[in-house]
Amino acid sequence: MAVEEWHESAPHIGQSGFSRRQFVTRALGLGLSAATAGSLVAACSGGGEPEGGGPAEKALVPKGGPKSTPNQDVIYPEGYVGPIASKKATIVKEKVTLKIVVPQSTSVGDWKDNAFSKWYEDKTGVHVDFQVVAGEAGSPDALTKVNAMIASGDVPDAFMNINFSPAQQMLYGSQGMFIPLNELIEDYGAEIKGMFKDYPDVKDLITANDGNIYTMPYVNDCFHCNCGIQRMWINKAWLDKLGLGVPETLDEFEEALKAFANGDPNGNGKKDEVPLSGVSDQPLSNFFMGSFIYNPGPWMDPPWLFLNDSKVDFVANKPEWREGLRYQNRLFSQGLLAKEAFTQDVEALQRVGNSAGDNILGAARVWDWGNFVTVDVEDPKARWRDYVCVPTLKGPDGTATAHWNYYGAAGINGGFVVTSACKNPEVAVAWADGQYELEAQLQAYNGKDWRYAKDGEVGINGKQALWTTIGTWPPDDGLWWGQLGVNYRSSDFRLGEVVDPEKPTFEKPLYEESQKYYNLRQDRSLQLPPVYLTEDQAAVAGELATSIENHVLQHEAKFTMGQLDINDDAEWQKYVDTFDRMGVANYLNAYQAAYEAKYA
């Protein structure tokens, strides 16, 4: 596997990449007021029974879904939890067409001519008229196009990977445009019911406050993704040369950076080393604040909120946050932290990490190796192999808390929703459900170039493997679904990929490095679980989210680089008071009410 620009380790659907920005834009995430959204839904749904539509009088799919028998050719690891391979009859006896709206994807290419689309049609007997909207999954562009579609009354049978937020699901469900899936899942969802047994939290998380399920979930239990927002990478070869161990405390980390700056670890006789850098959209605070306080970070949904004895609280105005900024300023003031960490993107940092000739980068606060250096898995001496993770550092009082996303596996942002325009909703649910089956998952993820593991082959986690890619990953565009569709990639599924000792990928070392954060993870009771906001709550959250985010990130940069004095009490108080003027209390109250409505 040669990996340079595409990284399986990066956040994808069901993780946190788009969720914060997509889940509300102003009122409801589509740029609609509540009243406007309600009128549009009423116009296109006809009060729940669209003209010429509505559920068919006689279901086209047998109860329990299509006939299925286990595939006995698969070797499962001991204790395996995840998708199961089966041989299924087609969903329908005669071809049925569904109209499904999907986002653009370079990897998928033309949805109707995509190799997996054709393969899955042969397996199911269901033809899909894919209606593509501009913009990637969960992006504002895609949501804008969907907004226009809803406004025109041209509603499909289903939306897939448009990523409607929980607030949107509740709104459109209450208005009758999205239909409840509870009974359809019970009658036709053989695979998803198995998933619910494996992951009972998923069923609870995708159930709205009204008791209805409006989406088929996107489950991606990615071990390393659950801590990826905080990983700090350091050049172990430089540490070894300078006689230093991997830092365990803030002071040891500072001393290592000083040694990088002054000890000529690349051996070229020049003082050209960059001790520490990063990129603008992956804050340094994601790592350093763990030495002072639990920090859920800005990629969580919602950002910087946590539970303090079951009360929703905000972390970025606490005294401990100030202490974290003091430490970052201390590094910057000594020339140990590059100012570009607050302005450059990944490509700019890669130019530093890939510098011609001698390596000059000591440490980087980014998601994985691919964010700062080319990952060439074929080269045993490739530069990326010199870097290891720094565990959360012990702070002055011994605090070392790593953020762990306990709810990262459950993608609740509308992976697949069925509308009231669908004449055969049982076909739509069975079609989506079939994607959770193991062979379908592997085919969608790898194209045709994969196989089941042989007895004795070892996976990423050291157990009997389950499957392996043949050749390189990712497949060529047009041969797979680019991690779209509905997914059931359990932890055992992901870690069941064969590790070829002759051609190892970076997934195994990434899993091993991420163990350092898992071992320091926060108590689950601190993390705010996903909530379902009402219209009014979504309006409050949408109005304040961007302002809060900008205020936190702008002041992290200013305090760290000394543009504002972190030791000036008046400056700090001004920063804190601004949150009050913004209405952070209302923001917290909205989430508190939503939390209590679902979890009280």
Coordinates of C-alpha atoms in Angstrom, one line a residue:
M1 CA 0.0 0.0 0.0
A2 CA 1.5 3.3 -1.1
V3 CA -0.1 6.1 0.9
E4 CA 0.6 9.8 0.2
E5 CA -2.5 12.0 -0.1
W6 CA -5.3 9.6 0.9
H7 CA -5.1 8.5 4.5
E8 CA -7.4 5.8 6.0
S9 CA -6.5 7.3 9.3
A10 CA -8.1 10.6 8.6
P11 CA -11.6 11.4 9.9
H12 CA -14.3 10.3 7.6
I13 CA -18.1 9.8 7.7
G14 CA -19.2 9.1 11.2
Q15 CA -16.2 10.8 12.7
S16 CA -15.8 14.5 13.4
G17 CA -14.5 16.1 10.2
F18 CA -17.6 17.9 9.1
S19 CA -20.0 17.3 11.9
R20 CA -19.6 20.5 13.9
R21 CA -20.0 22.8 10.9
Q22 CA -22.7 20.8 9.2
F23 CA -25.1 20.1 12.1
V24 CA -26.5 23.6 12.3
T25 CA -26.1 26.6 10.0
R26 CA -28.1 29.3 11.7
A27 CA -31.4 27.5 12.6
L28 CA -31.3 24.0 11.2
G29 CA -28.2 23.3 9.2
L30 CA -29.7 24.0 5.7
G31 CA -29.9 27.8 6.0
L32 CA -33.6 27.6 6.7
S33 CA -35.6 29.2 9.5
A34 CA -37.9 26.8 11.4
A35 CA -41.0 28.2 9.8
T36 CA -39.6 28.1 6.3
A37 CA -38.4 24.5 6.8
G38 CA -41.7 23.5 8.1
S39 CA -43.6 25.0 5.1
L40 CA -41.2 23.4 2.6
V41 CA -41.6 20.0 4.2
A42 CA -45.4 20.3 4.3
A43 CA -45.4 21.4 0.6
C44 CA -43.4 18.4 -0.6
S45 CA -44.8 15.8 1.8
G46 CA -48.5 16.5 1.3
G47 CA -49.0 16.0 5.0
G48 CA -47.3 12.6 5.0
E49 CA -48.8 11.1 1.9
P50 CA -47.3 12.6 -1.3
E51 CA -49.3 12.7 -4.5
G52 CA -48.9 9.4 -6.2
G53 CA -46.7 8.1 -3.4
G54 CA -46.9 6.6 0.0
P55 CA -46.1 3.0 1.1
A56 CA -47.1 0.2 -1.2
E57 CA -50.1 -1.8 0.0
K58 CA -48.2 -5.0 -0.3
A59 CA -44.5 -5.2 0.6
L60 CA -42.1 -6.4 -2.1
V61 CA -39.7 -7.8 0.4
P62 CA -40.4 -10.9 2.6
K63 CA -40.5 -10.3 6.4
G64 CA -37.0 -10.9 7.7
G65 CA -35.4 -9.7 4.5
P66 CA -34.2 -11.7 1.6
K67 CA -33.4 -15.4 2.3
S68 CA -29.9 -15.7 3.7
T69 CA -27.5 -18.5 4.5
P70 CA -24.1 -18.2 6.3
N71 CA -20.9 -18.2 4.3
Q72 CA -18.9 -21.1 5.7
D73 CA -15.7 -20.2 3.9
V74 CA -14.8 -17.4 6.3
I75 CA -12.4 -17.7 9.3
Y76 CA -13.4 -15.3 12.0
P77 CA -11.0 -14.3 14.8
E78 CA -11.8 -15.6 18.3
G79 CA -14.4 -13.5 19.9
Y80 CA -15.1 -11.6 16.7
V81 CA -17.7 -8.8 16.7
G82 CA -18.7 -7.3 13.4
P83 CA -20.3 -7.9 10.0
I84 CA -20.9 -11.5 9.1
A85 CA -20.6 -13.0 5.6
S86 CA -23.7 -14.6 4.1
K87 CA -25.1 -15.6 0.8
K88 CA -28.3 -13.8 0.1
A89 CA -31.1 -14.0 -2.4
T90 CA -32.0 -10.9 -4.3
I91 CA -34.1 -8.4 -2.3
V92 CA -36.8 -8.4 -5.0
K93 CA -37.9 -10.9 -7.7
E94 CA -38.4 -8.2 -10.3
K95 CA -36.3 -5.1 -10.8
V96 CA -37.4 -2.2 -8.6
T97 CA -35.9 1.3 -9.0
L98 CA -35.1 3.7 -6.2
K99 CA -34.3 7.3 -6.6
I100 CA -31.5 8.2 -4.1
V101 CA -29.7 11.5 -3.6
V102 CA -26.0 11.2 -3.0
P103 CA -23.0 13.6 -2.8
Q104 CA -20.2 13.9 -5.3
S105 CA -17.1 11.8 -4.8
T106 CA -13.9 11.6 -6.8
S107 CA -13.4 8.1 -5.5
V108 CA -16.8 6.9 -6.5
G109 CA -16.8 8.8 -9.9
D110 CA -20.0 8.2 -11.8
W111 CA -22.3 6.6 -9.3
K112 CA -24.4 4.7 -11.9
D113 CA -21.3 3.4 -13.7
N114 CA -19.3 2.6 -10.5
A115 CA -18.1 -1.0 -10.3
F116 CA -19.5 -1.5 -6.9
S117 CA -22.9 0.0 -7.8
K118 CA -23.2 -2.5 -10.6
W119 CA -22.1 -5.4 -8.4
Y120 CA -24.6 -4.5 -5.7
E121 CA -27.4 -4.1 -8.2
D122 CA -26.7 -7.7 -9.4
K123 CA -26.7 -8.9 -5.8
T124 CA -30.0 -7.1 -4.8
G125 CA -32.1 -6.8 -7.9
V126 CA -32.6 -3.2 -7.0
H127 CA -31.7 -0.5 -9.6
V128 CA -30.8 2.9 -8.2
D129 CA -31.3 6.2 -10.0
F130 CA -28.5 8.1 -8.3
Q131 CA -29.2 11.9 -8.2
V132 CA -25.8 13.6 -7.5
V133 CA -25.6 16.9 -5.7
A134 CA -22.4 19.0 -5.9
G135 CA -20.2 18.9 -2.8
E136 CA -18.6 16.1 -0.8
A137 CA -20.5 14.2 1.9
G138 CA -21.5 16.5 4.8
S139 CA -20.2 19.6 3.1
P140 CA -22.1 23.0 3.0
D141 CA -22.3 22.8 -0.8
A142 CA -24.1 19.4 -0.7
L143 CA -26.5 20.7 2.0
T144 CA -27.2 23.8 -0.1
K145 CA -28.2 21.7 -3.1
V146 CA -30.4 19.6 -0.9
N147 CA -32.0 22.7 0.4
A148 CA -32.9 23.8 -3.2
M149 CA -34.2 20.3 -3.9
I150 CA -36.5 20.3 -0.9
A151 CA -37.7 23.8 -1.8
S152 CA -38.6 22.7 -5.3
G153 CA -40.6 19.8 -4.0
D154 CA -38.4 17.3 -5.9
V155 CA -37.9 14.8 -3.0
P156 CA -36.3 11.4 -3.7
D157 CA -37.0 8.0 -2.2
A158 CA -34.0 8.4 0.1
F159 CA -30.9 10.5 0.9
M160 CA -27.6 8.8 1.4
N161 CA -24.4 10.4 2.9
I162 CA -26.0 13.8 2.9
N163 CA -25.5 13.7 6.7
F164 CA -28.6 15.3 8.1
S165 CA -27.9 16.3 11.7
P166 CA -30.0 14.9 14.6
A167 CA -31.8 18.3 14.8
Q168 CA -32.7 18.0 11.1
Q169 CA -33.8 14.4 11.4
M170 CA -36.2 15.4 14.3
L171 CA -37.6 18.4 12.4
Y172 CA -38.2 16.5 9.1
G173 CA -39.4 13.5 11.0
S174 CA -42.0 15.5 12.9
Q175 CA -43.1 17.2 9.7
G176 CA -43.5 13.9 7.9
M177 CA -40.8 14.1 5.2
F178 CA -38.5 11.5 6.9
I179 CA -40.3 8.3 7.9
P180 CA -39.6 6.4 11.1
L181 CA -37.6 3.3 10.4
N182 CA -38.3 1.4 13.6
E183 CA -40.8 -1.1 12.3
L184 CA -39.1 -1.4 8.9
I185 CA -35.8 -2.3 10.6
E186 CA -37.6 -4.8 12.7
D187 CA -39.3 -6.4 9.7
Y188 CA -36.6 -6.1 7.0
G189 CA -33.3 -5.2 8.7
A190 CA -31.5 -8.6 9.4
E191 CA -28.0 -7.1 9.3
I192 CA -28.7 -4.0 11.4
K193 CA -30.4 -6.0 14.1
G194 CA -27.2 -8.0 14.4
M195 CA -25.2 -4.8 14.6
F196 CA -27.5 -3.5 17.4
K197 CA -26.7 -6.6 19.4
D198 CA -23.0 -6.0 18.9
Y199 CA -23.2 -2.3 19.5
P200 CA -26.3 -1.6 21.7
D201 CA -25.1 2.0 22.2
V202 CA -25.7 2.6 18.4
K203 CA -29.4 1.9 18.6
D204 CA -29.8 4.2 21.6
L205 CA -27.8 7.0 20.0
I206 CA -29.7 7.0 16.7
T207 CA -33.1 7.0 18.5
A208 CA -34.5 10.5 18.5
N209 CA -36.2 12.0 21.6
D210 CA -39.6 11.1 20.1
G211 CA -38.6 7.4 20.2
N212 CA -38.2 7.1 16.4
I213 CA -35.2 6.1 14.3
Y214 CA -34.9 8.2 11.2
T215 CA -31.5 7.1 9.9
M216 CA -29.6 3.9 9.1
P217 CA -26.3 4.4 11.0
Y218 CA -22.8 4.6 9.7
V219 CA -20.7 2.6 12.1
N220 CA -17.0 2.9 11.8
D221 CA -15.3 1.8 15.1
C222 CA -11.8 3.2 14.3
F223 CA -9.5 2.8 17.3
H224 CA -6.9 5.3 16.3
C225 CA -9.5 7.8 15.1
N226 CA -10.9 8.1 18.6
C227 CA -7.7 9.8 19.8
G228 CA -6.5 11.3 16.5
I229 CA -7.3 15.0 17.2
Q230 CA -4.5 15.2 19.9
R231 CA -1.6 13.1 18.6
M232 CA 1.8 14.6 18.9
W233 CA 4.6 13.1 16.8
I234 CA 8.3 13.3 17.7
N235 CA 11.5 12.3 15.9
K236 CA 12.7 9.3 17.8
A237 CA 15.9 9.0 15.8
W238 CA 16.8 12.5 17.0
L239 CA 16.0 11.6 20.6
D240 CA 18.2 8.5 20.4
K241 CA 21.1 10.5 18.9
L242 CA 20.8 13.1 21.7
G243 CA 20.5 10.4 24.4
L244 CA 16.9 11.3 25.3
G245 CA 13.9 9.2 25.9
V246 CA 10.4 9.9 24.7
P247 CA 9.2 12.8 27.0
E248 CA 6.7 12.0 29.7
T249 CA 6.3 15.5 31.3
L250 CA 6.0 19.0 30.1
D251 CA 9.4 19.9 31.3
E252 CA 11.0 16.9 29.5
F253 CA 9.2 17.8 26.3
E254 CA 10.6 21.4 26.6
E255 CA 14.1 20.1 27.2
A256 CA 13.8 17.8 24.1
L257 CA 12.8 20.7 21.9
K258 CA 15.7 22.7 23.2
A259 CA 18.1 19.9 22.4
F260 CA 16.6 19.7 18.9
A261 CA 17.1 23.5 18.5
N262 CA 20.7 23.5 19.7
G263 CA 22.1 20.0 19.5
D264 CA 22.3 19.6 15.6
P265 CA 20.4 16.3 15.6
N266 CA 20.4 16.1 11.8
G267 CA 24.2 16.4 11.9
N268 CA 24.6 18.9 9.0
G269 CA 26.4 21.6 11.1
K270 CA 23.6 24.0 10.5
K271 CA 21.1 25.4 13.0
D272 CA 18.2 24.7 10.6
E273 CA 16.1 22.4 12.8
V274 CA 12.4 23.2 13.4
P275 CA 11.8 21.8 16.9
L276 CA 8.0 21.9 16.8
S277 CA 5.3 22.8 14.2
G278 CA 1.8 22.1 13.2
V279 CA -1.1 23.3 11.0
S280 CA -3.8 25.9 11.5
D281 CA -6.8 23.7 11.7
Q282 CA -5.3 21.1 14.1
P283 CA -4.7 23.2 17.3
L284 CA -1.8 22.7 19.6
S285 CA -4.2 22.9 22.5
N286 CA -5.7 19.5 21.4
F287 CA -2.5 18.0 22.8
F288 CA -1.2 20.3 25.5
M289 CA -4.4 21.0 27.4
G290 CA -4.5 17.3 28.5
S291 CA -1.7 18.1 30.9
F292 CA -4.0 20.5 32.7
I293 CA -7.7 19.5 32.1
Y294 CA -9.9 17.2 30.0
N295 CA -10.2 18.9 26.6
P296 CA -12.7 17.5 24.1
G297 CA -11.3 19.8 21.5
P298 CA -12.8 21.7 18.6
W299 CA -13.5 18.7 16.4
M300 CA -16.1 17.3 18.7
D301 CA -19.8 17.9 18.2
P302 CA -20.2 20.3 19.9
P303 CA -16.7 21.7 20.5
W304 CA -15.1 22.2 23.9
L305 CA -18.2 21.1 25.8
F306 CA -18.0 18.4 28.5
L307 CA -20.0 17.0 31.4
N308 CA -19.2 18.3 34.9
D309 CA -21.3 16.1 37.3
S310 CA -23.9 15.7 34.5
K311 CA -24.0 19.5 33.9
V312 CA -22.9 20.7 30.5
D313 CA -19.8 22.9 30.9
F314 CA -17.3 24.8 28.7
V315 CA -13.6 24.1 29.0
A316 CA -11.9 27.0 27.1
N317 CA -12.5 29.6 29.7
K318 CA -11.2 27.7 32.7
P319 CA -8.0 28.7 34.7
E320 CA -6.5 25.4 33.6
W321 CA -6.9 26.5 30.0
R322 CA -4.9 29.6 30.8
E323 CA -2.1 27.5 32.3
G324 CA -2.0 25.5 29.0
L325 CA -1.7 28.7 27.0
R326 CA 1.1 29.8 29.4
Y327 CA 3.0 26.7 28.5
Q328 CA 2.5 27.1 24.8
N329 CA 3.7 30.7 25.1
R330 CA 6.8 29.5 26.9
L331 CA 7.7 27.3 24.1
F332 CA 7.1 30.0 21.5
S333 CA 9.0 32.7 23.4
Q334 CA 12.1 30.4 23.3
G335 CA 11.9 29.8 19.6
L336 CA 10.9 26.2 20.0
L337 CA 7.5 26.5 18.3
A338 CA 7.2 27.7 14.7
K339 CA 4.8 30.6 14.2
E340 CA 3.6 28.9 11.0
A341 CA 1.8 26.3 13.1
F342 CA -1.1 28.8 13.3
T343 CA -1.2 29.7 9.6
Q344 CA 0.0 26.9 7.4
D345 CA -2.0 24.0 5.9
V346 CA -1.0 20.4 5.6
E347 CA 0.7 20.9 2.3
A348 CA 3.0 23.6 3.7
L349 CA 3.9 21.4 6.7
Q350 CA 4.6 18.5 4.3
R351 CA 7.2 20.7 2.5
V352 CA 9.0 21.1 5.9
G353 CA 8.8 17.4 6.7
N354 CA 9.8 16.4 3.2
S355 CA 12.7 18.9 3.0
A356 CA 15.3 17.8 0.4
G357 CA 18.5 16.5 1.9
D358 CA 18.6 16.6 5.7
N359 CA 15.5 16.3 7.8
I360 CA 14.7 19.5 9.7
L361 CA 11.5 18.7 11.6
G362 CA 11.6 17.6 15.2
A363 CA 7.9 17.3 16.3
A364 CA 4.5 17.9 14.8
R365 CA 1.0 18.2 16.3
V366 CA -1.1 16.6 13.6
W367 CA -3.4 13.6 12.9
D368 CA -0.8 11.2 11.5
W369 CA 2.5 10.9 9.6
G370 CA 0.9 11.7 6.3
N371 CA 0.0 15.2 7.5
F372 CA 3.7 16.2 7.7
V373 CA 5.7 13.7 5.6
T374 CA 5.2 11.3 2.7
V375 CA 4.3 7.9 3.9
D376 CA 6.0 5.3 1.7
V377 CA 5.4 1.9 3.1
E378 CA 7.6 0.2 0.6
D379 CA 10.7 2.0 1.9
P380 CA 12.0 0.5 5.2
K381 CA 14.2 3.7 5.7
A382 CA 11.4 6.2 4.8
R383 CA 11.5 9.3 7.0
W384 CA 8.1 8.7 8.5
R385 CA 9.3 5.7 10.4
D386 CA 11.5 7.9 12.6
Y387 CA 8.5 9.4 14.3
V388 CA 6.5 8.1 17.3
C389 CA 3.7 9.5 19.4
V390 CA 4.3 11.4 22.6
P391 CA 1.8 10.3 25.2
T392 CA -0.2 13.1 27.0
L393 CA 2.4 14.8 29.2
K394 CA 2.2 15.0 32.9
G395 CA 1.4 18.5 34.0
P396 CA 2.6 20.4 37.1
D397 CA 0.1 18.5 39.4
G398 CA 0.5 15.2 37.5
T399 CA -2.5 15.6 35.3
A400 CA -2.2 13.6 32.0
T401 CA -5.7 13.1 30.5
A402 CA -6.0 12.0 26.9
H403 CA -9.2 12.7 25.0
W404 CA -11.0 9.5 23.9
N405 CA -14.1 9.7 21.7
Y406 CA -16.3 7.0 23.3
Y407 CA -19.1 7.7 20.8
G408 CA -17.0 7.9 17.7
A409 CA -18.2 4.5 16.3
A410 CA -21.8 5.6 15.9
G411 CA -22.4 7.7 12.8
I412 CA -25.8 9.3 13.6
N413 CA -25.7 12.1 11.1
G414 CA -28.2 10.8 8.6
G415 CA -26.2 8.2 6.7
F416 CA -29.4 6.9 5.0
V417 CA -32.9 8.4 5.5
V418 CA -36.1 7.4 3.7
T419 CA -38.6 10.0 2.7
S420 CA -42.4 9.9 2.6
A421 CA -42.2 10.0 -1.2
C422 CA -40.8 6.4 -1.2
K423 CA -43.5 4.0 -2.5
N424 CA -41.6 0.9 -1.4
P425 CA -39.8 1.9 1.9
E426 CA -39.2 -1.8 2.7
V427 CA -37.1 -2.1 -0.4
A428 CA -35.1 1.0 0.5
V429 CA -34.4 -0.3 4.1
A430 CA -33.5 -3.8 2.9
W431 CA -31.2 -2.3 0.2
A432 CA -29.4 -0.2 2.8
D433 CA -29.3 -3.1 5.3
G434 CA -27.6 -5.4 2.8
Q435 CA -24.6 -3.1 2.7
Y436 CA -23.8 -4.0 6.3
E437 CA -23.1 -7.6 5.3
L438 CA -19.4 -8.5 5.3
E439 CA -18.8 -9.3 1.6
A440 CA -20.7 -6.1 0.6
Q441 CA -18.5 -4.1 3.1
L442 CA -15.3 -5.5 1.7
Q443 CA -16.4 -5.0 -1.9
A444 CA -17.5 -1.4 -1.3
Y445 CA -14.2 -0.7 0.5
N446 CA -11.7 -2.5 -1.7
G447 CA -13.4 -3.0 -5.1
K448 CA -12.8 -6.5 -6.4
D449 CA -9.2 -6.6 -5.1
W450 CA -9.5 -8.4 -1.7
R451 CA -9.8 -11.8 -0.3
Y452 CA -10.7 -13.5 3.0
A453 CA -7.7 -14.3 5.3
K454 CA -6.2 -17.7 5.4
D455 CA -5.8 -19.7 8.6
G456 CA -2.7 -18.4 10.5
E457 CA -2.6 -15.0 8.9
V458 CA -2.3 -12.3 11.5
G459 CA -4.3 -9.1 11.8
I460 CA -3.3 -5.6 13.0
N461 CA -4.3 -6.5 16.6
G462 CA -2.2 -9.8 16.6
K463 CA -5.2 -12.1 16.3
Q464 CA -6.3 -14.3 13.4
A465 CA -6.9 -12.0 10.4
L466 CA -10.2 -11.7 8.6
W467 CA -9.4 -10.1 5.2
T468 CA -6.8 -8.4 3.2
T469 CA -6.4 -6.1 0.3
I470 CA -4.8 -7.5 -2.9
G471 CA -2.3 -5.0 -4.2
T472 CA -2.5 -1.4 -3.2
W473 CA -5.2 0.6 -1.4
P474 CA -7.1 2.7 -2.1
P475 CA -8.5 1.2 -5.3
D476 CA -8.7 3.3 -8.5
D477 CA -11.5 5.8 -8.8
G478 CA -14.7 4.2 -10.0
L479 CA -14.1 0.8 -8.5
W480 CA -15.3 1.4 -5.0
W481 CA -17.5 3.6 -2.9
G482 CA -14.8 5.6 -1.2
Q483 CA -16.0 4.8 2.3
L484 CA -19.5 6.1 1.5
G485 CA -22.8 4.2 1.6
V486 CA -23.8 2.8 5.0
N487 CA -21.0 1.1 6.8
Y488 CA -20.5 -1.5 9.5
R489 CA -16.7 -1.5 10.1
S490 CA -16.4 -2.7 13.6
S491 CA -13.2 -2.6 15.5
D492 CA -12.6 -6.3 14.9
F493 CA -13.3 -5.8 11.2
R494 CA -10.8 -3.0 11.0
L495 CA -8.1 -4.6 13.1
G496 CA -8.7 -7.9 11.2
E497 CA -6.8 -6.7 8.1
V498 CA -3.9 -8.9 7.3
V499 CA -0.5 -7.5 8.3
D500 CA 2.0 -8.7 5.6
P501 CA 5.4 -8.8 7.2
E502 CA 7.0 -8.3 3.8
K503 CA 4.9 -5.3 2.9
P504 CA 3.5 -3.8 6.1
T505 CA 1.2 -0.8 6.0
F506 CA 1.1 2.1 8.5
E507 CA -2.1 0.9 10.1
K508 CA -0.4 -1.4 12.6
P509 CA 2.1 1.1 14.0
L510 CA -0.7 3.7 14.1
Y511 CA -2.8 1.3 16.2
E512 CA 0.1 0.7 18.4
E513 CA 1.0 4.3 18.9
S514 CA -2.6 5.2 19.7
Q515 CA -2.5 2.8 22.6
K516 CA -0.5 5.5 24.4
Y517 CA -3.6 7.7 24.5
Y518 CA -6.1 4.9 25.2
N519 CA -4.2 4.1 28.3
L520 CA -4.6 7.7 29.6
R521 CA -8.2 8.3 28.3
Q522 CA -10.7 10.3 30.3
D523 CA -13.6 8.8 32.2
R524 CA -16.5 8.3 30.0
S525 CA -18.8 10.4 32.3
L526 CA -16.9 13.5 31.2
Q527 CA -17.8 13.3 27.5
L528 CA -21.1 14.9 26.3
P529 CA -22.8 12.2 24.2
P530 CA -24.6 13.1 21.0
V531 CA -27.9 15.0 21.6
Y532 CA -31.0 15.8 19.6
L533 CA -31.6 19.6 19.5
T534 CA -35.0 21.0 19.1
E535 CA -35.6 23.8 16.5
D536 CA -35.2 26.5 19.2
Q537 CA -32.1 24.9 20.7
A538 CA -30.6 24.4 17.2
A539 CA -31.2 28.1 16.5
V540 CA -29.3 29.1 19.6
A541 CA -26.5 26.7 19.0
G542 CA -26.1 27.6 15.3
E543 CA -26.0 31.3 16.0
L544 CA -23.2 31.0 18.7
A545 CA -21.1 28.0 17.5
T546 CA -19.0 29.9 14.9
S547 CA -18.4 32.9 17.1
I548 CA -17.2 30.8 20.0
E549 CA -15.0 28.8 17.8
N550 CA -13.4 31.8 16.3
H551 CA -12.9 33.5 19.7
V552 CA -11.1 30.4 21.1
L553 CA -8.8 29.7 18.2
Q554 CA -7.9 33.3 17.5
H555 CA -7.0 33.9 21.2
E556 CA -5.1 30.6 21.4
A557 CA -2.8 32.0 18.6
K558 CA -2.6 35.5 20.1
F559 CA -1.8 34.3 23.6
T560 CA 0.7 31.7 22.4
M561 CA 2.6 34.0 20.2
G562 CA 2.6 36.9 22.7
Q563 CA 0.4 39.2 20.7
L564 CA -1.7 39.3 23.9
D565 CA 0.0 38.8 27.3
I566 CA -1.3 35.5 28.8
N567 CA 0.1 36.7 32.2
D568 CA -1.9 40.0 32.1
D569 CA -5.0 39.4 34.3
A570 CA -6.9 42.1 32.5
E571 CA -6.3 40.6 29.1
W572 CA -7.4 37.1 30.3
Q573 CA -10.5 38.5 32.0
K574 CA -11.4 40.3 28.8
Y575 CA -11.1 37.0 26.9
V576 CA -13.3 35.2 29.5
D577 CA -15.9 38.0 29.7
T578 CA -16.4 38.0 25.9
F579 CA -17.8 34.5 26.1
D580 CA -20.4 35.9 28.6
R581 CA -21.3 38.7 26.2
M582 CA -21.7 36.2 23.3
G583 CA -24.3 34.2 25.3
V584 CA -22.3 31.1 26.2
A585 CA -24.8 30.6 29.1
N586 CA -27.6 30.2 26.5
Y587 CA -25.4 27.9 24.5
L588 CA -24.8 25.7 27.6
N589 CA -28.5 25.8 28.5
A590 CA -29.6 24.6 25.1
Y591 CA -27.3 21.6 25.3
Q592 CA -28.2 20.9 28.9
A593 CA -31.9 20.8 28.0
A594 CA -31.2 18.5 25.0
Y595 CA -29.0 16.2 27.1
E596 CA -31.6 15.9 29.8
A597 CA -34.4 15.3 27.2
K598 CA -32.5 12.2 25.9
Y599 CA -30.5 10.9 28.9
A600 CA -32.2 12.0 32.1

